[in-house]
PDB file of C-alpha atoms in Angstrom:
ATOM      1  CA  UNK A 166      -2.776  -7.371  10.281  1.00  0.00           C
ATOM      2  CA  UNK A 167      -2.557  -7.854   5.878  1.00  0.00           C
ATOM      3  CA  UNK A 168      -2.058  -4.353   3.554  1.00  0.00           C
ATOM      4  CA  UNK A 169      -5.256  -4.175   1.858  1.00  0.00           C
ATOM      5  CA  UNK A 170      -3.748  -4.215  -2.235  1.00  0.00           C
ATOM      6  CA  UNK A 171      -5.496  -2.771  -5.041  1.00  0.00           C
ATOM      7  CA  UNK A 172      -4.869  -3.789  -8.670  1.00  0.00           C
ATOM      8  CA  UNK A 173      -5.286  -0.655 -11.022  1.00  0.00           C
ATOM      9  CA  UNK A 174      -2.807   0.911 -13.268  1.00  0.00           C
ATOM     10  CA  UNK A 175      -1.753   3.856 -11.372  1.00  0.00           C
ATOM     11  CA  UNK A 176       1.522   6.676 -11.880  1.00  0.00           C
ATOM     12  CA  UNK A 177       3.695   6.088  -9.610  1.00  0.00           C
ATOM     13  CA  UNK A 178       6.196   8.419  -7.495  1.00  0.00           C
ATOM     14  CA  UNK A 179       8.712   7.907  -5.338  1.00  0.00           C
ATOM     15  CA  UNK A 180       9.028  10.565  -2.823  1.00  0.00           C
ATOM     16  CA  UNK A 181      10.854  10.576   0.555  1.00  0.00           C
ATOM     17  CA  UNK A 182       8.739  12.926   3.541  1.00  0.00           C
ATOM     18  CA  UNK A 183      11.703  13.750   5.887  1.00  0.00           C
ATOM     19  CA  UNK A 184      10.375  13.510   9.655  1.00  0.00           C
ATOM     20  CA  UNK A 185      11.523  15.626  12.941  1.00  0.00           C
ATOM     21  CA  UNK A 186      10.566  13.938  15.948  1.00  0.00           C
ATOM     22  CA  UNK A 187      10.767  16.750  18.590  1.00  0.00           C
ATOM     23  CA  UNK A 188       9.633  14.996  21.727  1.00  0.00           C
ATOM     24  CA  UNK A 189      11.689  12.683  24.105  1.00  0.00           C
ATOM     25  CA  UNK A 190      10.472   9.449  23.223  1.00  0.00           C
ATOM     26  CA  UNK A 191      10.372   7.216  19.720  1.00  0.00           C
ATOM     27  CA  UNK A 192       7.893   6.449  18.034  1.00  0.00           C
ATOM     28  CA  UNK A 193       7.439   2.961  16.807  1.00  0.00           C
ATOM     29  CA  UNK A 194       4.830   2.367  14.683  1.00  0.00           C
ATOM     30  CA  UNK A 195       3.280   0.165  12.309  1.00  0.00           C
ATOM     31  CA  UNK A 196       2.341   0.028   8.361  1.00  0.00           C
ATOM     32  CA  UNK A 197      -0.675   2.295   7.076  1.00  0.00           C
ATOM     33  CA  UNK A 198      -1.587   3.835   4.503  1.00  0.00           C
ATOM     34  CA  UNK A 199      -1.534   6.984   3.438  1.00  0.00           C
ATOM     35  CA  UNK A 200      -4.947   8.870   0.832  1.00  0.00           C
ATOM     36  CA  UNK A 201      -4.333  11.391  -1.443  1.00  0.00           C
ATOM     37  CA  UNK A 202      -7.966  12.875  -2.104  1.00  0.00           C
ATOM     38  CA  UNK A 203      -9.556  15.328  -4.514  1.00  0.00           C
ATOM     39  CA  UNK A 204     -13.039  16.878  -3.610  1.00  0.00           C
ATOM     40  CA  UNK A 205     -13.669  14.478  -1.413  1.00  0.00           C
ATOM     41  CA  UNK A 206     -12.845  11.047  -3.910  1.00  0.00           C
ATOM     42  CA  UNK A 207      -9.235   8.857  -3.082  1.00  0.00           C
ATOM     43  CA  UNK A 208      -6.887   9.485  -5.857  1.00  0.00           C
ATOM     44  CA  UNK A 209      -3.917   8.242  -4.687  1.00  0.00           C
ATOM     45  CA  UNK A 210      -2.650   6.145  -1.882  1.00  0.00           C
ATOM     46  CA  UNK A 211       0.771   5.326  -0.544  1.00  0.00           C
ATOM     47  CA  UNK A 212       1.672   2.137   1.635  1.00  0.00           C
ATOM     48  CA  UNK A 213       4.038   3.764   4.622  1.00  0.00           C
ATOM     49  CA  UNK A 214       6.083   0.344   5.917  1.00  0.00           C
ATOM     50  CA  UNK A 215       6.706  -0.093   9.887  1.00  0.00           C
ATOM     51  CA  UNK A 216       9.481   1.560  11.213  1.00  0.00           C
ATOM     52  CA  UNK A 217      10.244   3.233  14.471  1.00  0.00           C
ATOM     53  CA  UNK A 218      11.797   7.169  15.017  1.00  0.00           C
ATOM     54  CA  UNK A 219      13.818   7.891  17.238  1.00  0.00           C
ATOM     55  CA  UNK A 220      13.759  10.376  20.161  1.00  0.00           C
ATOM     56  CA  UNK A 221      14.763  13.839  19.035  1.00  0.00           C
ATOM     57  CA  UNK A 222      15.599  12.729  15.613  1.00  0.00           C
ATOM     58  CA  UNK A 223      14.726  12.969  11.781  1.00  0.00           C
ATOM     59  CA  UNK A 224      13.682  10.498  10.150  1.00  0.00           C
ATOM     60  CA  UNK A 225      12.312   9.444   6.298  1.00  0.00           C
ATOM     61  CA  UNK A 226       9.880   8.110   5.220  1.00  0.00           C
ATOM     62  CA  UNK A 227      10.193   6.416   1.844  1.00  0.00           C
ATOM     63  CA  UNK A 228       7.311   5.241  -0.015  1.00  0.00           C
ATOM     64  CA  UNK A 229       5.520   5.258  -3.665  1.00  0.00           C
ATOM     65  CA  UNK A 230       2.524   6.789  -4.603  1.00  0.00           C
ATOM     66  CA  UNK A 231       0.463   5.193  -6.792  1.00  0.00           C
ATOM     67  CA  UNK A 232      -1.857   8.199  -8.526  1.00  0.00           C
ATOM     68  CA  UNK A 233      -5.318   6.847  -9.859  1.00  0.00           C
ATOM     69  CA  UNK A 234      -5.050   8.987 -12.914  1.00  0.00           C
ATOM     70  CA  UNK A 235      -8.206   6.669 -14.510  1.00  0.00           C
ATOM     71  CA  UNK A 236      -9.964   8.896 -11.370  1.00  0.00           C
ATOM     72  CA  UNK A 237      -9.163  12.107 -12.375  1.00  0.00           C
ATOM     73  CA  UNK A 238      -9.078  12.285 -15.507  1.00  0.00           C
ATOM     74  CA  UNK A 239     -12.681  10.918 -15.012  1.00  0.00           C
ATOM     75  CA  UNK A 240     -13.411  13.903 -13.196  1.00  0.00           C
ATOM     76  CA  UNK A 241     -14.859  17.221 -15.340  1.00  0.00           C
ATOM     77  CA  UNK A 242     -13.785  19.356 -12.201  1.00  0.00           C
ATOM     78  CA  UNK A 243     -10.037  18.398 -12.432  1.00  0.00           C
ATOM     79  CA  UNK A 244     -10.052  18.454 -16.353  1.00  0.00           C
ATOM     80  CA  UNK A 245     -11.466  22.257 -16.211  1.00  0.00           C
ATOM     81  CA  UNK A 246      -8.790  23.388 -13.377  1.00  0.00           C
ATOM     82  CA  UNK A 247      -6.373  21.578 -15.159  1.00  0.00           C
ATOM     83  CA  UNK A 248      -6.806  23.143 -18.407  1.00  0.00           C
ATOM     84  CA  UNK A 249      -7.774  26.388 -17.457  1.00  0.00           C
ATOM     85  CA  UNK A 250      -4.104  27.002 -15.314  1.00  0.00           C
ATOM     86  CA  UNK A 251      -6.099  27.279 -12.210  1.00  0.00           C
ATOM     87  CA  UNK A 252      -5.591  25.718  -8.792  1.00  0.00           C
ATOM     88  CA  UNK A 253      -5.543  22.085  -7.670  1.00  0.00           C
ATOM     89  CA  UNK A 254      -6.441  21.596  -4.700  1.00  0.00           C
ATOM     90  CA  UNK A 255      -5.800  17.879  -2.669  1.00  0.00           C
ATOM     91  CA  UNK A 256      -5.753  16.354   0.572  1.00  0.00           C
ATOM     92  CA  UNK A 257      -3.503  13.874   1.976  1.00  0.00           C
ATOM     93  CA  UNK A 258      -4.713  11.636   5.227  1.00  0.00           C
ATOM     94  CA  UNK A 259      -2.631   8.906   6.778  1.00  0.00           C
ATOM     95  CA  UNK A 260      -2.674   8.194  10.833  1.00  0.00           C
ATOM     96  CA  UNK A 261      -0.241   5.808  11.773  1.00  0.00           C
ATOM     97  CA  UNK A 262      -1.242   3.462  15.077  1.00  0.00           C
ATOM     98  CA  UNK A 263       2.305   2.232  17.184  1.00  0.00           C
ATOM     99  CA  UNK A 264       3.997   2.836  20.710  1.00  0.00           C
ATOM    100  CA  UNK A 265       6.149   5.242  22.362  1.00  0.00           C
ATOM    101  CA  UNK A 266       9.291   4.525  23.795  1.00  0.00           C
ATOM    102  CA  UNK A 267      10.629   6.549  26.527  1.00  0.00           C
ATOM    103  CA  UNK A 268      13.746   6.233  28.375  1.00  0.00           C
ATOM    104  CA  UNK A 269      13.372   2.269  26.430  1.00  0.00           C
ATOM    105  CA  UNK A 270      12.058   1.629  29.674  1.00  0.00           C
ATOM    106  CA  UNK A 271       7.989   3.548  29.355  1.00  0.00           C
ATOM    107  CA  UNK A 272       6.091   1.924  26.761  1.00  0.00           C
ATOM    108  CA  UNK A 273       2.102   3.456  25.794  1.00  0.00           C
ATOM    109  CA  UNK A 274       0.261   2.793  23.045  1.00  0.00           C
ATOM    110  CA  UNK A 275      -0.131   5.960  20.337  1.00  0.00           C
ATOM    111  CA  UNK A 276      -1.697   7.267  17.537  1.00  0.00           C
ATOM    112  CA  UNK A 277      -0.889   9.971  14.983  1.00  0.00           C
ATOM    113  CA  UNK A 278      -2.766  11.418  12.613  1.00  0.00           C
ATOM    114  CA  UNK A 279      -1.709  14.217   9.652  1.00  0.00           C
ATOM    115  CA  UNK A 280      -3.460  15.737   7.567  1.00  0.00           C
ATOM    116  CA  UNK A 281      -2.397  18.312   4.550  1.00  0.00           C
ATOM    117  CA  UNK A 282      -4.087  20.652   2.225  1.00  0.00           C
ATOM    118  CA  UNK A 283      -1.558  20.248  -0.445  1.00  0.00           C
ATOM    119  CA  UNK A 284      -2.048  23.586  -3.173  1.00  0.00           C
ATOM    120  CA  UNK A 285      -0.796  23.277  -7.165  1.00  0.00           C
ATOM    121  CA  UNK A 286      -0.533  25.678  -8.898  1.00  0.00           C
ATOM    122  CA  UNK A 287      -0.574  24.588 -12.463  1.00  0.00           C
ATOM    123  CA  UNK A 288       0.710  27.971 -13.944  1.00  0.00           C
ATOM    124  CA  UNK A 289       2.920  28.286 -11.584  1.00  0.00           C
ATOM    125  CA  UNK A 290       4.337  24.521 -11.358  1.00  0.00           C
ATOM    126  CA  UNK A 291       4.789  24.755  -7.970  1.00  0.00           C
ATOM    127  CA  UNK A 292       2.757  23.553  -5.141  1.00  0.00           C
ATOM    128  CA  UNK A 293       2.343  24.793  -1.502  1.00  0.00           C
ATOM    129  CA  UNK A 294       1.455  22.411   1.336  1.00  0.00           C
ATOM    130  CA  UNK A 295       0.061  23.030   5.192  1.00  0.00           C
ATOM    131  CA  UNK A 296      -0.395  20.329   7.269  1.00  0.00           C
ATOM    132  CA  UNK A 297      -1.774  19.571  10.476  1.00  0.00           C
ATOM    133  CA  UNK A 298      -0.343  16.519  13.287  1.00  0.00           C
ATOM    134  CA  UNK A 299      -2.332  15.107  16.417  1.00  0.00           C
ATOM    135  CA  UNK A 300      -1.002  12.900  19.051  1.00  0.00           C
ATOM    136  CA  UNK A 301      -3.227  10.876  20.466  1.00  0.00           C
ATOM    137  CA  UNK A 302      -2.011   8.762  24.128  1.00  0.00           C
TER     138      UNK A 302
END
């Protein structure tokens, strides 16, 4: 499965996303991409490299988010909300496909989807996110 590349200039933000797996099985996932949207338009992408999250363990996922500032700056709503110091609302979404490995014996295909509502409070220079995750076997 080849990765899709987007060629454009963009602001790059390095980030580490801590993940905690409370399950008794590890999760080995394939490479994927996380998307960030503003008012339904994708304004950022973050590649996620294939890896394994250990059973009942913690894991850091490192990535670089590429913001497509041309899309944001061409959106009149974004400019108005930013300049007026209002709340900027974004949504991030990602799905990881892979397999769950239980006791190194049982293997089953699985996917994990996560959606986050991200609010950036411009005047306060703070952010808040509420995320929902779903695992499908």
